[in-house]
Coordinates of C-alpha atoms in Angstrom, one line a residue:
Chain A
X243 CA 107.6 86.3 128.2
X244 CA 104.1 87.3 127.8
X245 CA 104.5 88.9 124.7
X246 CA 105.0 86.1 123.0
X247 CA 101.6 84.5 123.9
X248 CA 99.3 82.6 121.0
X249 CA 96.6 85.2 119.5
X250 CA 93.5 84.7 122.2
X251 CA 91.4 85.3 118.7
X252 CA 90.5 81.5 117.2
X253 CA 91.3 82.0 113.6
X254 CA 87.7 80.9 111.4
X255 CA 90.4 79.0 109.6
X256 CA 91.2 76.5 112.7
X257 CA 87.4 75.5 113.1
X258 CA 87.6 75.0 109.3
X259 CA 90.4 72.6 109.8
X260 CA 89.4 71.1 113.1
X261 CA 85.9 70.4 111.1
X262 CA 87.8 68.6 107.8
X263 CA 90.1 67.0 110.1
X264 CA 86.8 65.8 111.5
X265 CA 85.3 64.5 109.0
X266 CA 88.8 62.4 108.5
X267 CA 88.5 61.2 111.5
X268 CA 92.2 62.4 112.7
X269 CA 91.8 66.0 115.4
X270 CA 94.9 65.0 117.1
X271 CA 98.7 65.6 117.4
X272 CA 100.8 69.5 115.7
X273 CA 98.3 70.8 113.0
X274 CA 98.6 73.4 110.4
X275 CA 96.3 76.2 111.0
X276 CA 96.2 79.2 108.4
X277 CA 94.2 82.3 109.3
X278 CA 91.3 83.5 107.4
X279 CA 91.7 87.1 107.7
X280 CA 94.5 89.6 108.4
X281 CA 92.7 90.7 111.5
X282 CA 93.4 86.8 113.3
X283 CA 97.0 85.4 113.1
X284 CA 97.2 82.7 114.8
X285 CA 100.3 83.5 116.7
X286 CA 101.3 87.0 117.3
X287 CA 104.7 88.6 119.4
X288 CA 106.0 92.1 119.8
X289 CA 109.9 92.2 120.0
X290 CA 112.8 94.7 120.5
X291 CA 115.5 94.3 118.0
X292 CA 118.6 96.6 118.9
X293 CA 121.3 97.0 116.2
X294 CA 125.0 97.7 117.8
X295 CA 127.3 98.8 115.6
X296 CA 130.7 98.6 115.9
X297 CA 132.3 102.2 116.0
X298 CA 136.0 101.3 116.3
X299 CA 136.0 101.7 120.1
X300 CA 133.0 99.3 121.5
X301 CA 134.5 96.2 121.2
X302 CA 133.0 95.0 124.2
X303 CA 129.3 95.4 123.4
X304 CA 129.1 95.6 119.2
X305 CA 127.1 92.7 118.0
X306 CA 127.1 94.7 114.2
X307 CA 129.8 95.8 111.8
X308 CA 130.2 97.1 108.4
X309 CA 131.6 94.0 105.7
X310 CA 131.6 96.7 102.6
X311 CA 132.3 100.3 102.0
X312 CA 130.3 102.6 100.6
X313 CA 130.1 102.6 97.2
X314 CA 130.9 105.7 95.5
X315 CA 127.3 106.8 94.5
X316 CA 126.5 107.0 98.4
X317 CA 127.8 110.9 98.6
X318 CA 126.5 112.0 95.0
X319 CA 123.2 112.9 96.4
X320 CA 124.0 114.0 100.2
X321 CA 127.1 114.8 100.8
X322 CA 126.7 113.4 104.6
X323 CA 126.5 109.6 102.2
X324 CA 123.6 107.7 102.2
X325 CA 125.9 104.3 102.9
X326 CA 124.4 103.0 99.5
X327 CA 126.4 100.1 99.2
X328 CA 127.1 99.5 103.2
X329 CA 126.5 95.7 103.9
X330 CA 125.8 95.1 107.6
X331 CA 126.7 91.9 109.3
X332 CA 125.1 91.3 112.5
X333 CA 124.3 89.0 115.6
X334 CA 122.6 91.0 117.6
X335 CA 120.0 91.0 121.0
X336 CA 116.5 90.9 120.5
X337 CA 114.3 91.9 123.9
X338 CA 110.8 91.8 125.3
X339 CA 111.0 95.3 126.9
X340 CA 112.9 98.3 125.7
X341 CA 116.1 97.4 127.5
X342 CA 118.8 95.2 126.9
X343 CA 119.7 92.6 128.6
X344 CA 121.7 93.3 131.5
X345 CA 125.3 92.0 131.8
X346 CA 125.6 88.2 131.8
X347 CA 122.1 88.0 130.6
X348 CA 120.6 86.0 127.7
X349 CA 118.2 87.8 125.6
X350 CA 114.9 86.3 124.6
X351 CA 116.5 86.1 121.0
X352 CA 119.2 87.1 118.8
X353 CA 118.7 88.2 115.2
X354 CA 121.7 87.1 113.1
X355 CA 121.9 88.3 109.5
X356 CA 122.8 90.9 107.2
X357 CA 121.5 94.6 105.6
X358 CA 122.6 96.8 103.3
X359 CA 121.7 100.5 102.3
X360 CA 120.2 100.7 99.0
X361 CA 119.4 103.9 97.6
X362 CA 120.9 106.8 96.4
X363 CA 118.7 109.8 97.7
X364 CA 118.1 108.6 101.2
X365 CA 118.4 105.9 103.5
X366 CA 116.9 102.6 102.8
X367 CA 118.1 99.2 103.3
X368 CA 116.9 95.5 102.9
X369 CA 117.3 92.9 105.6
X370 CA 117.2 89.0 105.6
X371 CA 117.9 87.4 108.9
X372 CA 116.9 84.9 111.3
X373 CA 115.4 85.4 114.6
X374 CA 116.8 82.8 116.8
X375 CA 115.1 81.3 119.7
X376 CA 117.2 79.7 122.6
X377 CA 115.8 79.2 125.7
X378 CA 112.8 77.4 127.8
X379 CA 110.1 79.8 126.5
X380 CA 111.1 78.8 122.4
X381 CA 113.4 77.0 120.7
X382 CA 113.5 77.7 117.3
X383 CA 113.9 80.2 114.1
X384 CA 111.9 82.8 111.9
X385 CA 113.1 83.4 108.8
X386 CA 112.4 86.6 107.5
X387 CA 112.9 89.0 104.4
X388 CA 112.4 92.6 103.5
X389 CA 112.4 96.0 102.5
X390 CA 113.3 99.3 105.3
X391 CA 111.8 101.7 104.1
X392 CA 113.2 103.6 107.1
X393 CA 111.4 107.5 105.9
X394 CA 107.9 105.5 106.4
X395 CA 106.7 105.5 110.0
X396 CA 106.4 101.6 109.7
X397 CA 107.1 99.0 107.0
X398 CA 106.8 95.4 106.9
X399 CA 108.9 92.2 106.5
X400 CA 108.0 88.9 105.2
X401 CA 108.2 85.7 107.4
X402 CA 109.2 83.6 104.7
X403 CA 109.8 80.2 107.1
X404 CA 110.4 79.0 110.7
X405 CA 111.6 76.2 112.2
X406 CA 111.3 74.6 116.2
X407 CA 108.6 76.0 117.7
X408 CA 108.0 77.9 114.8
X409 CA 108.2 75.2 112.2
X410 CA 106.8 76.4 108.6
X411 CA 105.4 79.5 110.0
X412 CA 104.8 82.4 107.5
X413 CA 103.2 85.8 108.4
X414 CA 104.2 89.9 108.2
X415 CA 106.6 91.8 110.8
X416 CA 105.9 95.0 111.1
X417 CA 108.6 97.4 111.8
X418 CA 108.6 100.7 113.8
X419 CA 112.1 102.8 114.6
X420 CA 111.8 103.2 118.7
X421 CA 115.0 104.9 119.6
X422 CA 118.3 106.2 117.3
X423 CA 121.4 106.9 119.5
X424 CA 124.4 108.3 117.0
X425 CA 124.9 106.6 114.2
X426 CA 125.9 103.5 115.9
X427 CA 122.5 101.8 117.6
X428 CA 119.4 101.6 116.7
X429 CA 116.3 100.3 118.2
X430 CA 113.4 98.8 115.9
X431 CA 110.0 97.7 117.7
X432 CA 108.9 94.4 115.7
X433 CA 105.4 93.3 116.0
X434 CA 105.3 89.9 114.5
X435 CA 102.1 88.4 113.1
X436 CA 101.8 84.9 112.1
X437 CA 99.6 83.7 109.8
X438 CA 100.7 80.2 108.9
X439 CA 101.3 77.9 112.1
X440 CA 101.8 74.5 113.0
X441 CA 99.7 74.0 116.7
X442 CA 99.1 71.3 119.3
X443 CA 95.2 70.8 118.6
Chain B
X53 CA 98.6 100.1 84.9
X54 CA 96.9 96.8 83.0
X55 CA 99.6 94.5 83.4
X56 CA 98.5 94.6 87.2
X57 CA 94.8 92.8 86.7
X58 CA 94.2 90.1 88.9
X59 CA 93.8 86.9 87.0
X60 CA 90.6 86.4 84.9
X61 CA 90.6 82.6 85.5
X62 CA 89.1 81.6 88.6
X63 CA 90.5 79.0 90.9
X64 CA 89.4 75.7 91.5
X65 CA 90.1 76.7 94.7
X66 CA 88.4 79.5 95.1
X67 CA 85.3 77.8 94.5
X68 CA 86.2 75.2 97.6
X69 CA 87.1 78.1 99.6
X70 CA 83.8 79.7 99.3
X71 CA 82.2 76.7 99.7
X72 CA 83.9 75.6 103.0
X73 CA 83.1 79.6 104.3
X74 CA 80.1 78.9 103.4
X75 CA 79.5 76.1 105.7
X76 CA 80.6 77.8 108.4
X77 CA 78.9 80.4 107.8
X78 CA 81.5 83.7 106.9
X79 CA 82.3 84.3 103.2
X80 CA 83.0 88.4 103.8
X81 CA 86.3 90.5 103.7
X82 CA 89.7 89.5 103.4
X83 CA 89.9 85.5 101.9
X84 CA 93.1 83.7 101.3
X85 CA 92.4 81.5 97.9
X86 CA 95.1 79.1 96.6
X87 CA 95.6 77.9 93.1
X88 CA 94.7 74.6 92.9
X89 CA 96.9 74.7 89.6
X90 CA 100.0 76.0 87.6
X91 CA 97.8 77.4 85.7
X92 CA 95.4 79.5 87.4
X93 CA 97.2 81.9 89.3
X94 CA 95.3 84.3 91.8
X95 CA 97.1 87.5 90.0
X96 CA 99.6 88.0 87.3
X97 CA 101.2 90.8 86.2
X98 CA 104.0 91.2 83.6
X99 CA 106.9 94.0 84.5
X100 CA 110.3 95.0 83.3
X101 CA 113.1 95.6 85.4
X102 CA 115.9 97.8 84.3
X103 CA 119.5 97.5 86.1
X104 CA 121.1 101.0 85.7
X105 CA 124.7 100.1 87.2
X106 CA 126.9 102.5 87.9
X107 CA 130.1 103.2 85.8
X108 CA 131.9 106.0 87.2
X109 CA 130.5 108.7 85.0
X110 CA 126.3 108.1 85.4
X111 CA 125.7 109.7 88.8
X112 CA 122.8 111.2 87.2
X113 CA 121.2 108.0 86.7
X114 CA 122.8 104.9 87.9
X115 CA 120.9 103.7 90.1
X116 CA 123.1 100.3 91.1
X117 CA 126.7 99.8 92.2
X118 CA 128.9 97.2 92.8
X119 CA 129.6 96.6 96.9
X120 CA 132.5 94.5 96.3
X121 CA 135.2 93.6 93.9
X122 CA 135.1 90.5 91.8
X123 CA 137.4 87.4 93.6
X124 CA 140.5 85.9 91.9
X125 CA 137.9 82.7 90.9
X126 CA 136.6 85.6 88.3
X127 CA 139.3 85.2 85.9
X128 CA 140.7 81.6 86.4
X129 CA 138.2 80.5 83.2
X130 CA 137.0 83.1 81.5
X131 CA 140.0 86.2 81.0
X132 CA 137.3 88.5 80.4
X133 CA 135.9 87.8 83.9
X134 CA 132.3 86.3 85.0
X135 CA 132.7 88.8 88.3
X136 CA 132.7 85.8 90.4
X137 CA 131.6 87.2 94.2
X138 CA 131.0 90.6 92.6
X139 CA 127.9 91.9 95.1
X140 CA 125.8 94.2 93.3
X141 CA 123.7 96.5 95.3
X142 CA 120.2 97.9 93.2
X143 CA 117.2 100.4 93.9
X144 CA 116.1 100.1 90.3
X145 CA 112.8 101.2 88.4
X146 CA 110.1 99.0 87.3
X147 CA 108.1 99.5 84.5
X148 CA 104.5 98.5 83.2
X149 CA 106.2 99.0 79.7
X150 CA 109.3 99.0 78.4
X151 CA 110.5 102.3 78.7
X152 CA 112.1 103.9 81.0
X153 CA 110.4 106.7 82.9
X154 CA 110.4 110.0 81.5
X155 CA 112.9 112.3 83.8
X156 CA 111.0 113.1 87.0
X157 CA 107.8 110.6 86.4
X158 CA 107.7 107.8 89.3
X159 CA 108.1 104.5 88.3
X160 CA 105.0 101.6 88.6
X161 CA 107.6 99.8 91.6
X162 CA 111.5 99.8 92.5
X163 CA 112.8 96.6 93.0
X164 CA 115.5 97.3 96.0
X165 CA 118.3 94.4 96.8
X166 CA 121.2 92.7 95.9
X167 CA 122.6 89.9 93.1
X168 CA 126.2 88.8 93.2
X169 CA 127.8 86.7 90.5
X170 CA 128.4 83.4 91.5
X171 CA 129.8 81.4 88.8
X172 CA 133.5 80.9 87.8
X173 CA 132.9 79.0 84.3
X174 CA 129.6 81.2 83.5
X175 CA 127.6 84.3 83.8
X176 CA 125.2 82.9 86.5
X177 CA 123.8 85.3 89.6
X178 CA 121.5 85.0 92.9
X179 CA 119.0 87.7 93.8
X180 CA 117.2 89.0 96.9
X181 CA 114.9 91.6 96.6
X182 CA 111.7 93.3 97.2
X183 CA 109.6 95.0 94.4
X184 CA 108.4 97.9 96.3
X185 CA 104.7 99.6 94.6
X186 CA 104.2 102.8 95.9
X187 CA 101.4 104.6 93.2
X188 CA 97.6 104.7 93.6
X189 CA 97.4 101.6 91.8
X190 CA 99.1 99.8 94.7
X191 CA 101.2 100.2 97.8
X192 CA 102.6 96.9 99.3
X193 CA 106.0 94.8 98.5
X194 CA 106.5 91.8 96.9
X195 CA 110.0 90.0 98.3
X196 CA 111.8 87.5 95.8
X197 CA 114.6 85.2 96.2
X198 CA 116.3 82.8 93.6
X199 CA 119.1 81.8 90.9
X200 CA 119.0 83.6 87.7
X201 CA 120.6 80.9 85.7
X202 CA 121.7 83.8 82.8
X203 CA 122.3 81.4 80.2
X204 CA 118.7 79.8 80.2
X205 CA 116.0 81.4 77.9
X206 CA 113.9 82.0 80.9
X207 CA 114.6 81.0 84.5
X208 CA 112.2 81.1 87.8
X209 CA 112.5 83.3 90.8
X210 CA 110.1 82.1 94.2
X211 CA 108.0 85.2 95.4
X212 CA 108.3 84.2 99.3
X213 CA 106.7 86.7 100.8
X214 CA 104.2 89.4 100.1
X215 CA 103.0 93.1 102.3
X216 CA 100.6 95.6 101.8
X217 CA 98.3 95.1 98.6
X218 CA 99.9 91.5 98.1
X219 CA 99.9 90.5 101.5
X220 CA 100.9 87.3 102.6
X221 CA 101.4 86.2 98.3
X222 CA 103.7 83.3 97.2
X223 CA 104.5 82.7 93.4
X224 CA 106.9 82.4 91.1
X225 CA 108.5 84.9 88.6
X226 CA 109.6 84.2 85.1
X227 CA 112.8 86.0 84.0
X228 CA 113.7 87.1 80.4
X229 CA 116.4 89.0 79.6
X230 CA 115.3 91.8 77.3
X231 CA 117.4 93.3 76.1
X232 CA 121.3 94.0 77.5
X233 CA 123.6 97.9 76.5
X234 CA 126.9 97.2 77.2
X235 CA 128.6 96.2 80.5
X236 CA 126.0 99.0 82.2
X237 CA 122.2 98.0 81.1
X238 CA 120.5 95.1 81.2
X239 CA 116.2 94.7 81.4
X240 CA 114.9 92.2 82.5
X241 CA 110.8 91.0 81.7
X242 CA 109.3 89.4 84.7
X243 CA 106.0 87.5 84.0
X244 CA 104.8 87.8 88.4
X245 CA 102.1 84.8 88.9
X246 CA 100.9 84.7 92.3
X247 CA 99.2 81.4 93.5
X248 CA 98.3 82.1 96.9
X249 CA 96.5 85.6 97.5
X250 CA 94.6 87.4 99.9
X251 CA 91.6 88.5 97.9
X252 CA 88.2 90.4 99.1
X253 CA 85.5 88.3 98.5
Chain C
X70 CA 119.1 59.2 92.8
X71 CA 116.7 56.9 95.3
X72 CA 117.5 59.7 98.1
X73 CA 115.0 62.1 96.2
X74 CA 111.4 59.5 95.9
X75 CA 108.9 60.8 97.6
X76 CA 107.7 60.1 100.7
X77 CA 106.0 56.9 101.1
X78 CA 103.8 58.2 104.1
X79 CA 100.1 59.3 102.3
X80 CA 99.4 62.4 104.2
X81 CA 96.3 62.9 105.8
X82 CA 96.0 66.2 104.1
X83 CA 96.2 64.4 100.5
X84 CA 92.9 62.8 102.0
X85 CA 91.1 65.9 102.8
X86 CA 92.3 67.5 99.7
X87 CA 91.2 65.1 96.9
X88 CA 88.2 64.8 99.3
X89 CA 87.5 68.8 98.7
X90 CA 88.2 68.0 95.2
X91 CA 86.2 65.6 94.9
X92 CA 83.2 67.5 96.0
X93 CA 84.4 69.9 93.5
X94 CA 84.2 67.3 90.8
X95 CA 88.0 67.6 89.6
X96 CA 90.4 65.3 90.8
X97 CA 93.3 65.2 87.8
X98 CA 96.3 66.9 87.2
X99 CA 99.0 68.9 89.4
X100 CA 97.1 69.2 92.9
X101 CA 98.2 71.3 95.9
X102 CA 99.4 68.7 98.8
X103 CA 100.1 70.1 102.5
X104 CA 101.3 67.8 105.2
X105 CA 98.8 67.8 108.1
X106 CA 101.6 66.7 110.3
X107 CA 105.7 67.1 110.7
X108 CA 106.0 63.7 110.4
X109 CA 104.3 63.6 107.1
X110 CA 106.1 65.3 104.3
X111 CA 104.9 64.9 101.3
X112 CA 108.4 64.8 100.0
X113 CA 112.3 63.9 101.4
X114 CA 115.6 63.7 100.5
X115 CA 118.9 63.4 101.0
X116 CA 122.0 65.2 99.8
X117 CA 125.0 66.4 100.6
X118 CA 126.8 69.7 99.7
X119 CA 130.3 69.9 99.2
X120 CA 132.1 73.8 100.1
X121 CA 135.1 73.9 98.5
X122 CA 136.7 77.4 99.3
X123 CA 139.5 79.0 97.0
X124 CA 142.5 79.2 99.2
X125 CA 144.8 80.8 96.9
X126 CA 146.0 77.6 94.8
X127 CA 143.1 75.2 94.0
X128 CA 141.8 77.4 90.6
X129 CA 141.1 73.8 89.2
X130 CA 138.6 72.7 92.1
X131 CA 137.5 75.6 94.2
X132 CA 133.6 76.6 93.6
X133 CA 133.4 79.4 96.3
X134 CA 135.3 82.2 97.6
X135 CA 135.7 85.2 100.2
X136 CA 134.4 88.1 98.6
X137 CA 134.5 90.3 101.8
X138 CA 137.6 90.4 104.5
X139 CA 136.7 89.6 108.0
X140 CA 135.9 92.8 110.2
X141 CA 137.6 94.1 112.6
X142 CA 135.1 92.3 115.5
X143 CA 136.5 89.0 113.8
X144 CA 139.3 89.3 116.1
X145 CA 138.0 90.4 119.4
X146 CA 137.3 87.6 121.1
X147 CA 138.7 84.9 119.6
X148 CA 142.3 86.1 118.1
X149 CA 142.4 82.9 115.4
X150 CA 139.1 84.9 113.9
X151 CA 135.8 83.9 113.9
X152 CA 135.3 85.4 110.6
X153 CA 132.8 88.1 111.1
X154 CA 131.4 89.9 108.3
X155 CA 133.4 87.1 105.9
X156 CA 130.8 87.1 102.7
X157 CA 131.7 83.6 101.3
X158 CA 129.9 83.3 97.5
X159 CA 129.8 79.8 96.0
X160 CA 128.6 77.3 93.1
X161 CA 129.1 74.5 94.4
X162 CA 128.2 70.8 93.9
X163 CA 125.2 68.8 95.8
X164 CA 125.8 65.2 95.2
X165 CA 123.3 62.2 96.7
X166 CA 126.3 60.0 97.6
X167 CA 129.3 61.3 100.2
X168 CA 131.5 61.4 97.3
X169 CA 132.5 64.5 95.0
X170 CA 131.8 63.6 91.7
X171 CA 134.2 62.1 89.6
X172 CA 136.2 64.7 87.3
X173 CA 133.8 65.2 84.0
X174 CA 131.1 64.1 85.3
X175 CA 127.9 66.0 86.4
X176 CA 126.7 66.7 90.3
X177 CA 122.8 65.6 91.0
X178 CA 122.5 69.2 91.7
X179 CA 124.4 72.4 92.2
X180 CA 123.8 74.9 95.6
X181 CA 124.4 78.4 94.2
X182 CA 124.3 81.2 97.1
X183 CA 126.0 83.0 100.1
X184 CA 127.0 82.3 103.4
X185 CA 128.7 84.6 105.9
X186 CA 129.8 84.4 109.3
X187 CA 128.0 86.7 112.1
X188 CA 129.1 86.2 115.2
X189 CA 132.0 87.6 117.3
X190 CA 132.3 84.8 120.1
X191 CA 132.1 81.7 117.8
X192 CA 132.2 80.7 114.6
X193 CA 128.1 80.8 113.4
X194 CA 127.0 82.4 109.7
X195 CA 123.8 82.6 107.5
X196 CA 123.1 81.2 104.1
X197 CA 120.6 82.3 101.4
X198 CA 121.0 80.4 98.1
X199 CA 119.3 77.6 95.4
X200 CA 120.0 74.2 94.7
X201 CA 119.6 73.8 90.8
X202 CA 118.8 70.7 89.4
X203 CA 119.3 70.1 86.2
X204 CA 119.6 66.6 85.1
X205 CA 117.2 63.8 83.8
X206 CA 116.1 63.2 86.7
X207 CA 115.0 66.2 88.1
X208 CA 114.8 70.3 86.8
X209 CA 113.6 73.2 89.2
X210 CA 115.3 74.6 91.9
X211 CA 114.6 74.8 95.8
X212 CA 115.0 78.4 97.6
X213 CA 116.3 78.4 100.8
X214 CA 117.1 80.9 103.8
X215 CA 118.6 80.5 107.5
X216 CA 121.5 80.4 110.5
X217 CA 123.3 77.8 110.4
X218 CA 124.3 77.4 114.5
X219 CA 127.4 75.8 113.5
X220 CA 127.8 74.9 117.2
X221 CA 124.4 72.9 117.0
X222 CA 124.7 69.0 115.8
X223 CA 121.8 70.0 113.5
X224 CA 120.2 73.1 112.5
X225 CA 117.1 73.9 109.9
X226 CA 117.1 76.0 107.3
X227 CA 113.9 77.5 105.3
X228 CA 112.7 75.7 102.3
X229 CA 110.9 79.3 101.2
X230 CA 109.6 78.4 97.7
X231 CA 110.5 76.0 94.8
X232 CA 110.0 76.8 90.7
X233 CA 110.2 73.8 88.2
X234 CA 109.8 70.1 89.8
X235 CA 109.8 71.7 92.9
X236 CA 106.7 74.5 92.2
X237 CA 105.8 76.3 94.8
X238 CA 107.3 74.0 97.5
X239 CA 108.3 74.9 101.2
X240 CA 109.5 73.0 104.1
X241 CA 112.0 72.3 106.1
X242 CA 116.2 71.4 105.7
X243 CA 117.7 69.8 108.2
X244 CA 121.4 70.3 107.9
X245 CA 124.6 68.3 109.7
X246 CA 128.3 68.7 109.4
X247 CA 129.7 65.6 107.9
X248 CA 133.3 66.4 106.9
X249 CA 135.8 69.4 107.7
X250 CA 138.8 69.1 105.8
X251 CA 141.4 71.7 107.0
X252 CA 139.8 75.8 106.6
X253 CA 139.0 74.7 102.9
X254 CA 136.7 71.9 102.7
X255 CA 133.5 70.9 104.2
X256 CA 130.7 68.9 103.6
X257 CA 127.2 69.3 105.1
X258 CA 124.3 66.7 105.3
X259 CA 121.1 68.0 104.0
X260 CA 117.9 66.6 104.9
X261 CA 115.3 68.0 103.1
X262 CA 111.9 67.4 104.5
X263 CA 108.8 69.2 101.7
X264 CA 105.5 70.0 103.7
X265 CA 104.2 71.8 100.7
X266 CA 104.1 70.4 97.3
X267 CA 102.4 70.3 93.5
X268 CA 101.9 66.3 93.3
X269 CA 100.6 64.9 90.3
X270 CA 96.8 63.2 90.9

C-alpha cells in the first residue's frame, strides 16, 4: 500500500521537536510532530473513495442509500431537483487504485458516514465521516469534516481527529471527482495530507 | 470587510515561535503560531448568520428546509412543540453587517450544513457546518461543530478544522442570537476567534 | 465527580512548555499543554452515557428518538434490520457513576447529538454530538466525532475541540458497551483521554 507511505520530506517542525525534546533529555518512544509549512505534512496518502448508491435494484453491491427525501425547495430552481435536503448514509469502499475491490476482497478502507445536498441552485453537499482502517497495513480512523463544493475542480475537507495509527492526527483532504457513472456511483480521488501526527522517533 | 483583520495582539507565542525558527535557522513563509492565551487569538472576526427557512411560500428566498419531520418526543412537554429530531438542512448568507444582501450582491461567506433540534423539555439544537468565503477578501472554509444551548445568552461552537485562507485554524465561536421574525428568521452574531493559524511571517 | 481530576502524570511537554515560557519571561495564567506521549494526557475521565430511545410509550424517560426510518438496505442482509440510514437524535444524560440519576436530580453532564446506523451487514453507526456540562463542578462542553464499530470491544471517537473548561481541547474517547437493555436502552463506557488542554500555571 505504497500510497500510504510517511512524507520522505522531514518537516523543520520535527528537528524543532527532536531539538526541545533534547534539551529534556527524553527523544524516545510515539512523538507529536506538527509541520511547519503546508508544503511538508508529515504523513501524506492518496485514496479512492467510491460512493454506491442504492438504486432500488443493486442490493447486492450498494454500500449508500438515501435516509430523507428531498425537500421541496430541491426542484424550485432546476426542475431535474438539486436533492437539497437528501441525507446520504453510507459504508462504503475506499481503494488504493481506481478499481474496487474484487469480489471477496477487503478494501484498504471503508468510509462510513453521512452527506447531504445543501443548496438550492446546484449541487453541493457537506460530508462528515470516518475513514476506517482494518487491516495489517493500518489500524485505525480519520475523522474528517467538510464542505463539496462539487462545481469546483477540487475542494478540501478538514481532518478534524484520528485514532490507531492515526491517533490525534489533523490535516486537509483534498478532494477531486474521478469518475461519475449515472446518478448512482461516484468516484472521488482523496489526497490526504497530515499535518499533525503522533510518530515513532 | 473589517470585521475580518487578523488580531492586533500579538501572541506570546508567536514570539517563541520565531524564536525557536530562529535557532534553526528558517523564520520565512507559511508559520503555524498558537495562542499561548484565551485572550490573544491569531484572528478574529465578528459575522452574522441569517437562517432563511423555508415555509412553503418563500421559494424566492428561503434558503433552508427542514429534511425531516419533528418525532413524537416534540410535543410530549411542550404542546407547541420544541421540533425534537427536526433536521434542518442550510446554505445560508453571512454577513460583515447586519443586513441582509441587497438582491443579487454576493454575501461575505455561506455557512452550508445542518442543525436538528434535540431537546424534548427545551429549544436546544446541534450544528455542523462549514462557513464557506468565496470574495477577494478570502477564499477558504472554516468547519464548525457544537451545541447551541438556545436558552443561554451566548453559547460556544469549536472551529475544528480550517482550508484555504484559514488553513489548518482551530477556535471557538461565540453565538448570540440577534434577533428572531417569527417561526422563519432567526440571526445569529458569531464573534470567530481563531487560536491556532497559519500566518506568513 | 473524582472520575474528572486531571491526570496525575506531569507531561513532558508541560516541561518544555513552561521551559519556552520561561525563556519568554511569562509563566502565569491559562497556558497551552500538549501531551508529548499517548500515555500522558494531560487530562482523563470517566463517564458513562445512558441512550434511552423513545419506543412508543416511555414519554416520561426517553431522551432520544428515530427521526429517520431505516432504508430499504436495512433489510437486505440481515431480515431483523440492521437499521441502515436510522438517524437517532438524543439529549441524553452522562452520569460518573453506572447509575441513571435519581428522578429530580441533575446528570454530571448531558451528551446532546446524532447517531445513525451505516452498515448493511451488521449493526455499526456514527455519532457527532457534545457533552454539556453544566454544574458546579464543571461548565464547557467537549465536541466529538466518529464510528462507533459496535462489533469492536472498544472503539475511539474524536475529542475535535472543547469551549468553556474544556477550551480548545482535543483527544481521544475511548468508548465500551456496558449495558444493553432490550432495543431501548444502552449504556456506553466513555473514557476520555485530553492530549490538548488550557491548564492553569
Amino acid at each position: 500500500m505504497q500510497g500510504l507511505a510517511p512524507s520522505s520530506k522531514l518537516s523543520l517542525t520535527i528537528v524543532v521537536v527532536v531539538l526541545l525534546l533534547g534539551m529534556a533529555g527524553a527523544a524516545h518512544g510515539l512523538t507529536r510532530v506538527v509541520a511547519s509549512s503546508p508544503d511538508e505534512p508529515c504523513m501524506n496518502m492518496t485514496l479512492y473513495y467510491h460512493n454506491i448508491l442504492y438504486n432500488g435494484n443493486n442490493t447486492a453491491n450498494a454500500a449508500a442509500a438515501a435516509a430523507t427525501k428531498p425537500t421541496a425547495l430541491a426542484t424550485t430552481y432546476w426542475k431535474n431537483s438539486t436533492f437539497f435536503g437528501t441525507l446520504i448514509v453510507f459504508n462504503d469502499p475506499v481503494t488504493v487504485g481506481k478499481a474496487l475491490p474484487l469480489t471477496g476482497e477487503e478494501p484498504a478502507a471503508r468510509a462510513q458516514g453521512f452527506y447531504f445536498y445543501d443548496k438550492r441552485e446546484s449541487l453541493t453537499s457537506w460530508f462528515g465521516f470516518s475513514i476506517v482502517f482494518n487491516s495489517t497495513a493500518h489500524k485505525g480512523t480519520l475523522n474528517l469534516v467538510g464542505a463539496d463544493l462539487m462545481g469546483d475542480a477540487t475542494r478540501d475537507f478538514s481532518v478534524v481527529g484520528g485514532t490507531g495509527d492515526f491517533f490525534m492526527a489533523r490535516g486537509v483532504a483534498t478532494i477531486r471527482t474521478d469518475a461519475i457513472e449515472g446518478l448512482y456511483y461516484f468516484r472521488q480521488q482523496m489526497d490526504i495530507k497530515l499535518y499533525e501526527c503522533y510518530v515513532w522517533l
